[in-house]
Every structure is written in C-alpha cells, then in structure tokens.
Tab-separated table of C-alpha atoms and ligand atoms in Angstrom:
chain	number	residue	atom	x	y	z
A	6	MET	CA	-16.721	-24.676	-20.091
A	7	THR	CA	-14.400	-21.732	-19.670
A	8	ASP	CA	-14.708	-19.689	-16.488
A	9	ASP	CA	-15.271	-16.363	-18.245
A	10	GLU	CA	-17.962	-17.704	-20.598
A	11	THR	CA	-21.287	-15.872	-20.319
A	12	ASP	CA	-24.608	-17.695	-20.014
A	13	GLU	CA	-25.482	-16.521	-23.535
A	14	ARG	CA	-22.298	-17.915	-25.035
A	15	PHE	CA	-22.780	-21.180	-23.154
A	16	ARG	CA	-26.331	-21.411	-24.489
A	17	ALA	CA	-25.153	-20.757	-28.047
A	18	ARG	CA	-22.352	-23.315	-27.795
A	19	LEU	CA	-24.665	-25.988	-26.389
A	20	ARG	CA	-27.378	-25.217	-28.934
A	21	ALA	CA	-24.881	-25.554	-31.772
A	22	PHE	CA	-23.666	-28.921	-30.465
A	23	LEU	CA	-27.173	-30.326	-29.986
A	24	THR	CA	-28.271	-29.123	-33.424
A	25	GLU	CA	-25.218	-30.335	-35.311
A	26	GLN	CA	-24.952	-33.689	-33.512
A	27	HIS	CA	-28.695	-34.435	-33.345
A	28	PRO	CA	-29.041	-38.217	-33.808
A	29	GLY	CA	-32.074	-37.977	-36.098
A	30	ARG	CA	-35.409	-39.710	-35.933
A	31	ARG	CA	-36.187	-42.174	-33.174
A	32	PRO	CA	-36.155	-45.733	-34.568
A	33	LYS	CA	-39.452	-47.611	-34.244
A	34	ASP	CA	-37.803	-50.944	-33.480
A	35	PRO	CA	-37.170	-51.178	-29.690
A	36	VAL	CA	-33.745	-52.818	-30.011
A	37	GLU	CA	-32.594	-50.259	-32.580
A	38	ARG	CA	-34.003	-47.499	-30.396
A	39	VAL	CA	-31.907	-48.522	-27.377
A	40	ALA	CA	-28.765	-48.718	-29.551
A	41	TRP	CA	-29.560	-45.275	-31.028
A	42	GLN	CA	-30.048	-43.819	-27.567
A	43	LYS	CA	-26.842	-45.395	-26.207
A	44	LYS	CA	-24.876	-44.014	-29.135
A	45	TRP	CA	-26.236	-40.550	-28.437
A	46	LEU	CA	-25.494	-40.709	-24.689
A	47	ALA	CA	-21.920	-41.816	-25.428
A	48	ALA	CA	-21.454	-38.956	-27.916
A	49	LEU	CA	-22.829	-36.486	-25.384
A	50	TYR	CA	-20.508	-37.774	-22.661
A	51	ASP	CA	-17.442	-37.917	-24.903
A	52	ALA	CA	-17.989	-34.293	-25.952
A	53	GLY	CA	-18.289	-33.141	-22.314
A	54	TYR	CA	-21.995	-32.355	-22.439
A	55	ALA	CA	-23.357	-35.024	-20.045
A	56	GLY	CA	-24.355	-34.710	-16.397
A	57	PRO	CA	-24.988	-30.961	-15.987
A	58	SER	CA	-25.261	-31.287	-12.185
A	59	TRP	CA	-22.681	-34.069	-11.740
A	60	PRO	CA	-19.205	-33.548	-10.293
A	61	ARG	CA	-16.536	-33.128	-12.948
A	62	ALA	CA	-14.534	-35.839	-11.172
A	63	TYR	CA	-17.096	-38.345	-12.435
A	64	GLY	CA	-17.550	-37.079	-15.961
A	65	GLY	CA	-20.152	-34.397	-15.276
A	66	MET	CA	-20.229	-30.682	-16.056
A	67	GLU	CA	-20.717	-29.410	-12.477
A	68	LEU	CA	-22.691	-26.399	-13.708
A	69	SER	CA	-24.095	-23.683	-11.475
A	70	PHE	CA	-27.828	-23.993	-10.884
A	71	ALA	CA	-28.576	-21.126	-13.298
A	72	ARG	CA	-26.456	-22.798	-15.971
A	73	GLN	CA	-28.267	-26.114	-15.375
A	74	VAL	CA	-31.527	-24.329	-16.180
A	75	VAL	CA	-30.029	-23.110	-19.466
A	76	TYR	CA	-28.856	-26.665	-20.179
A	77	GLN	CA	-32.298	-28.181	-19.533
A	78	GLU	CA	-34.010	-25.529	-21.660
A	79	GLU	CA	-31.720	-26.208	-24.592
A	80	TYR	CA	-31.881	-29.965	-24.146
A	81	ALA	CA	-35.689	-29.914	-24.239
A	82	ARG	CA	-35.705	-27.503	-27.176
A	83	ALA	CA	-33.384	-29.726	-29.220
A	84	ARG	CA	-35.596	-32.806	-28.704
A	85	VAL	CA	-32.622	-35.107	-28.314
A	86	PRO	CA	-32.949	-38.436	-26.452
A	87	GLY	CA	-32.948	-38.387	-22.646
A	88	PRO	CA	-31.308	-40.796	-20.217
A	89	LEU	CA	-31.777	-44.549	-20.325
A	90	GLY	CA	-33.164	-46.230	-17.209
A	91	THR	CA	-33.879	-44.650	-13.851
A	92	GLY	CA	-30.419	-44.826	-12.283
A	93	LEU	CA	-29.225	-41.382	-13.330
A	94	GLY	CA	-31.933	-39.538	-11.439
A	95	ILE	CA	-32.312	-41.813	-8.419
A	96	ALA	CA	-29.284	-44.043	-7.721
A	97	ALA	CA	-26.509	-41.748	-8.953
A	98	PRO	CA	-27.133	-38.877	-6.505
A	99	THR	CA	-27.062	-41.415	-3.646
A	100	ILE	CA	-23.738	-42.820	-4.854
A	101	VAL	CA	-22.292	-39.327	-5.371
A	102	LYS	CA	-23.185	-38.408	-1.794
A	103	TYR	CA	-22.752	-41.674	0.104
A	104	GLY	CA	-20.748	-44.047	-2.114
A	105	THR	CA	-17.207	-45.152	-1.358
A	106	PRO	CA	-14.472	-43.880	-3.709
A	107	GLU	CA	-14.397	-47.367	-5.291
A	108	GLN	CA	-18.168	-47.349	-5.882
A	109	LYS	CA	-18.012	-43.888	-7.441
A	110	GLU	CA	-15.170	-44.893	-9.714
A	111	ARG	CA	-16.814	-48.139	-10.747
A	112	TYR	CA	-20.407	-47.054	-11.310
A	113	LEU	CA	-20.821	-43.380	-12.118
A	114	ARG	CA	-19.068	-42.830	-15.439
A	115	PRO	CA	-20.476	-45.960	-17.171
A	116	MET	CA	-23.964	-44.974	-16.006
A	117	LEU	CA	-23.623	-41.411	-17.259
A	118	ARG	CA	-22.240	-42.552	-20.628
A	119	GLY	CA	-25.134	-44.992	-21.077
A	120	ASP	CA	-22.806	-47.999	-21.114
A	121	THR	CA	-24.670	-49.540	-18.196
A	122	VAL	CA	-28.397	-49.100	-17.706
A	123	TRP	CA	-29.819	-49.086	-14.193
A	124	ALA	CA	-33.384	-49.936	-13.155
A	125	GLN	CA	-35.067	-49.449	-9.810
A	126	GLY	CA	-36.274	-52.513	-7.880
A	127	TYR	CA	-38.142	-51.263	-4.840
A	128	SER	CA	-41.822	-52.127	-5.363
A	129	GLU	CA	-43.175	-55.631	-4.815
A	130	PRO	CA	-46.589	-57.176	-5.421
A	131	GLU	CA	-47.438	-56.690	-1.720
A	132	ALA	CA	-45.248	-53.637	-1.062
A	133	GLY	CA	-46.007	-50.455	-2.999
A	134	SER	CA	-46.894	-47.401	-0.944
A	135	ASP	CA	-46.075	-49.492	2.124
A	136	LEU	CA	-42.457	-50.201	1.183
A	137	PRO	CA	-41.478	-51.368	4.721
A	138	ALA	CA	-43.656	-54.445	3.989
A	139	LEU	CA	-41.200	-55.686	1.363
A	140	ARG	CA	-40.330	-59.377	1.562
A	141	THR	CA	-37.466	-59.938	-0.860
A	142	THR	CA	-34.659	-61.298	1.306
A	143	ALA	CA	-30.892	-61.069	0.927
A	144	ARG	CA	-28.766	-63.441	3.005
A	145	ARG	CA	-25.014	-63.086	3.095
A	146	ASP	CA	-23.183	-66.274	2.134
A	147	GLY	CA	-19.433	-65.675	2.198
A	148	ALA	CA	-18.565	-63.102	-0.461
A	149	VAL	CA	-22.030	-62.975	-2.033
A	150	TYR	CA	-25.634	-62.277	-1.169
A	151	VAL	CA	-28.300	-64.860	-1.956
A	152	VAL	CA	-31.455	-62.978	-2.932
A	153	ASN	CA	-34.973	-64.434	-3.001
A	154	GLY	CA	-38.108	-62.593	-3.982
A	155	GLN	CA	-40.014	-60.694	-6.634
A	156	LYS	CA	-40.069	-57.070	-7.680
A	157	VAL	CA	-42.683	-55.416	-9.891
A	158	TRP	CA	-43.175	-52.298	-12.027
A	159	ASN	CA	-39.454	-51.981	-12.682
A	160	SER	CA	-39.224	-49.392	-15.450
A	161	SER	CA	-36.507	-50.278	-18.008
A	162	ALA	CA	-35.922	-53.700	-16.405
A	163	ASP	CA	-35.884	-55.239	-19.889
A	164	ILE	CA	-32.778	-53.265	-20.866
A	165	ALA	CA	-31.110	-53.028	-17.448
A	166	ASP	CA	-27.624	-54.164	-16.525
A	167	ILE	CA	-27.939	-53.312	-12.839
A	168	PHE	CA	-30.930	-53.270	-10.511
A	169	PHE	CA	-30.683	-50.949	-7.530
A	170	THR	CA	-32.934	-52.643	-5.029
A	171	LEU	CA	-34.244	-52.553	-1.510
A	172	VAL	CA	-34.092	-55.957	0.171
A	173	ARG	CA	-34.728	-57.375	3.599
A	174	THR	CA	-31.559	-58.221	5.475
A	175	GLY	CA	-33.143	-58.014	8.933
A	176	PRO	CA	-35.746	-60.314	10.529
A	177	PRO	CA	-39.127	-60.633	8.710
A	178	ASP	CA	-40.850	-58.168	11.085
A	179	SER	CA	-38.049	-55.558	11.032
A	180	ARG	CA	-40.014	-53.209	8.712
A	181	GLN	CA	-37.964	-50.142	7.637
A	182	ASP	CA	-35.145	-50.942	10.100
A	183	GLY	CA	-34.236	-54.210	8.391
A	184	ILE	CA	-33.885	-52.990	4.786
A	185	SER	CA	-30.617	-52.708	2.822
A	186	TYR	CA	-29.821	-51.095	-0.514
A	187	LEU	CA	-28.349	-53.752	-2.786
A	188	LEU	CA	-27.082	-53.591	-6.356
A	189	ILE	CA	-27.920	-56.716	-8.335
A	190	ASP	CA	-26.312	-57.729	-11.615
A	191	ALA	CA	-29.294	-57.988	-13.959
A	192	HIS	CA	-27.490	-60.690	-15.934
A	193	ALA	CA	-26.714	-62.852	-12.880
A	194	PRO	CA	-27.947	-66.459	-12.860
A	195	GLY	CA	-31.394	-66.720	-11.302
A	196	VAL	CA	-32.634	-63.292	-12.427
A	197	THR	CA	-35.795	-63.533	-14.542
A	198	VAL	CA	-37.298	-60.466	-16.217
A	199	ARG	CA	-40.861	-60.634	-17.521
A	200	PRO	CA	-42.845	-57.953	-19.368
A	201	LEU	CA	-45.765	-56.204	-17.684
A	202	ARG	CA	-48.064	-54.560	-20.192
A	203	ASP	CA	-49.802	-51.391	-19.040
A	204	LEU	CA	-53.172	-49.945	-20.127
A	205	THR	CA	-51.559	-47.947	-22.960
A	206	GLY	CA	-50.108	-51.146	-24.434
A	207	ASP	CA	-46.567	-50.141	-23.535
B	316	FAD	C1	-45.641	-46.850	-14.859
B	316	FAD	C2	-45.076	-47.205	-13.527
B	316	FAD	C3	-43.698	-47.285	-13.381
B	316	FAD	C4	-43.159	-47.640	-12.150
B	316	FAD	N1	-41.790	-47.777	-12.043
B	316	FAD	C5	-41.265	-48.283	-10.912
B	316	FAD	C6	-39.874	-48.585	-10.825
B	316	FAD	O1	-39.105	-48.356	-11.766
B	316	FAD	N2	-39.404	-49.148	-9.702
B	316	FAD	C7	-40.197	-49.416	-8.617
B	316	FAD	O2	-39.692	-49.912	-7.626
B	316	FAD	N3	-41.544	-49.147	-8.659
B	316	FAD	C8	-42.081	-48.591	-9.771
B	316	FAD	N4	-43.431	-48.321	-9.839
B	316	FAD	C9	-44.256	-48.660	-8.706
B	316	FAD	C10	-44.894	-47.477	-8.004
B	316	FAD	O3	-43.938	-46.755	-7.306
B	316	FAD	C11	-45.966	-48.086	-7.128
B	316	FAD	O4	-47.038	-48.290	-8.002
B	316	FAD	C12	-46.304	-47.269	-5.949
B	316	FAD	O5	-45.300	-47.435	-4.963
B	316	FAD	C13	-47.681	-47.630	-5.396
B	316	FAD	O6	-47.759	-48.982	-5.066
B	316	FAD	P1	-48.977	-49.900	-5.564
B	316	FAD	O7	-49.194	-49.729	-7.027
B	316	FAD	O8	-48.737	-51.283	-5.045
B	316	FAD	O9	-50.256	-49.299	-4.868
B	316	FAD	P2	-50.733	-49.485	-3.375
B	316	FAD	O10	-49.605	-49.212	-2.434
B	316	FAD	O11	-51.406	-50.824	-3.242
B	316	FAD	O12	-51.785	-48.350	-3.253
B	316	FAD	C14	-53.077	-48.465	-3.902
B	316	FAD	C15	-53.905	-47.237	-3.580
B	316	FAD	O13	-54.119	-47.116	-2.164
B	316	FAD	C16	-53.661	-45.858	-1.692
B	316	FAD	N5	-53.046	-46.038	-0.372
B	316	FAD	C17	-52.060	-46.899	-0.051
B	316	FAD	N6	-51.772	-46.816	1.264
B	316	FAD	C18	-52.588	-45.867	1.782
B	316	FAD	C19	-52.780	-45.336	3.093
B	316	FAD	N7	-52.068	-45.750	4.135
B	316	FAD	N8	-53.712	-44.388	3.253
B	316	FAD	C20	-54.463	-43.938	2.218
B	316	FAD	N9	-54.329	-44.416	0.951
B	316	FAD	C21	-53.413	-45.376	0.753
B	316	FAD	C22	-52.641	-45.378	-2.706
B	316	FAD	O14	-52.536	-43.953	-2.722
B	316	FAD	C23	-53.240	-45.913	-3.997
B	316	FAD	O15	-54.227	-45.053	-4.503
B	316	FAD	C24	-44.005	-47.921	-11.047
B	316	FAD	C25	-45.387	-47.825	-11.205
B	316	FAD	C26	-45.927	-47.473	-12.420
B	316	FAD	C27	-47.427	-47.398	-12.548
C-alpha cells in the first residue's frame, strides 16, 4: 500500500488481484481442499494481501479500520477461500498483544501464511459453558509439560498442527484461577484426534 493511495484505488487494486489470482473451484476431496486452501493463503501472504488488521512487522497489512472494511467487502465479493483453522481469529490477537518477541516471531507469520494450522482446545465433555470446570491437567516436568485429559468440539482438529488450549495447572478445585493457556504440538506423541460427526453429516 502506498500512503497516498485512495480507498477507491486500493479497492480496485485488491479486486484485480483477487480476480486474477482466484484459485478456482473448491475441490470436493477434503485432502485436496486443504492443499488448495493452503496454496491460496500462501499466495495471498506472498503478495502482501494477508492479515488486513495485523501489524506489518508480522506479515500483515496494518490497514486503517475503514480500509479493513473495504478489504472484507472485496474478499467476500471475490468468493476466495478464507482462513484455515481458528487460530487467526482467536489465538493470533492474543499473541500480538501479549506474546513475547520470540513467540511473535515463531508463530505469527506461519499461521498467517497457512503453513501451520491452529485449532482451539478449550471445551471438554464436562466443561462447555462452565469452562472453569475443565479437568485437563498440565504438570511441568523439567523442560516439558505432561498433559492429561480430553477436549471436544475442536473445529479443524483433523488438520491442525498446533492446539491452543486451556489446561489446569492449579489444584483441582482452583476453577478459573488455576487455568493456563498452553500450546500443544498436534503431532506430539500421545495426541489422538477422533472425528465427531454433527447433525449435518459434517
Ligand atoms: C460446531 C461447533 C464447533 C465448536 N468448536 C469449538 C472449538 O473449536 N473449540 C472449543 O473449545 N469448543 C468448540 N465448540 C464448543 C462450544 O463452544 C460449546 O459447545 C459451548 O461452550 C457450550 O458447551 P456445551 O455444548 O457443553 O453445552 P453446555 O455448557 O452443557 O450447555 C448446554 C445448555 O445449557 C445452557 N446453560 C449452561 N449453563 C447455564 C447456566 N448457568 N444457566 C442457564 N443456562 C445454562 C446452555 O446455554 C446450553 O443451552 C464448538 C461447538 C460446536 C457445536
């Protein structure tokens, strides 16, 4: 973006990019679909059109709010694929605001480019609306955490590389005061992901 560019010119430039680079029809096969979506997200990032609200320091566009509205209008109009996983909308803003410089450097760009997919692991079979009831424990053992428990309803868990989770690090009755935010490598030994079919068959 150039500083003297008008909203209209920005809209036209973005529209041209989304039209010319449109990745085509969504593949029916789920594996092909994820690859198709990742390819698109990488192309978007590499061309400087990813993360309209993100800081430029982490690969975003850092647009004004008005310009973000233009971006979202054009993005929806073009019917191009959206983000993969739930990390971009939920975990990333937390890392942008509260993460250490190392965490920002390590996690943000790969997430924005679609190279790593993040899924949320908060809910549990006995902890939905009442999240302070969660029972998954994380115990520090030297340089690692040993995690025990079960999460449920984790959208995109089947394609995730990282789970951003809430786990109990305090005593069992510590409710909301004993919860920590832990990133878990989805490919780590001991992680099992099972499908949960909903009423629509998804
Ligand atoms: C499609 C889908 C995707 C999801 N994706 C994710 C995800 O990616 N990651 C994740 O962590 N979770 C996810 N969830 C979980 C979702 O956030 C939970 O379903 C939600 O927290 C509610 O929990 P629950 O289903 O156990 O219902 P419950 O908490 O058991 O609630 C059941 C009913 O009781 C009502 N209720 C509960 N407590 C009270 C109260 N004190 N007073 C009055 N009414 C009450 C609720 O409103 C609800 O109608 C997903 C759920 C769905 C359906």
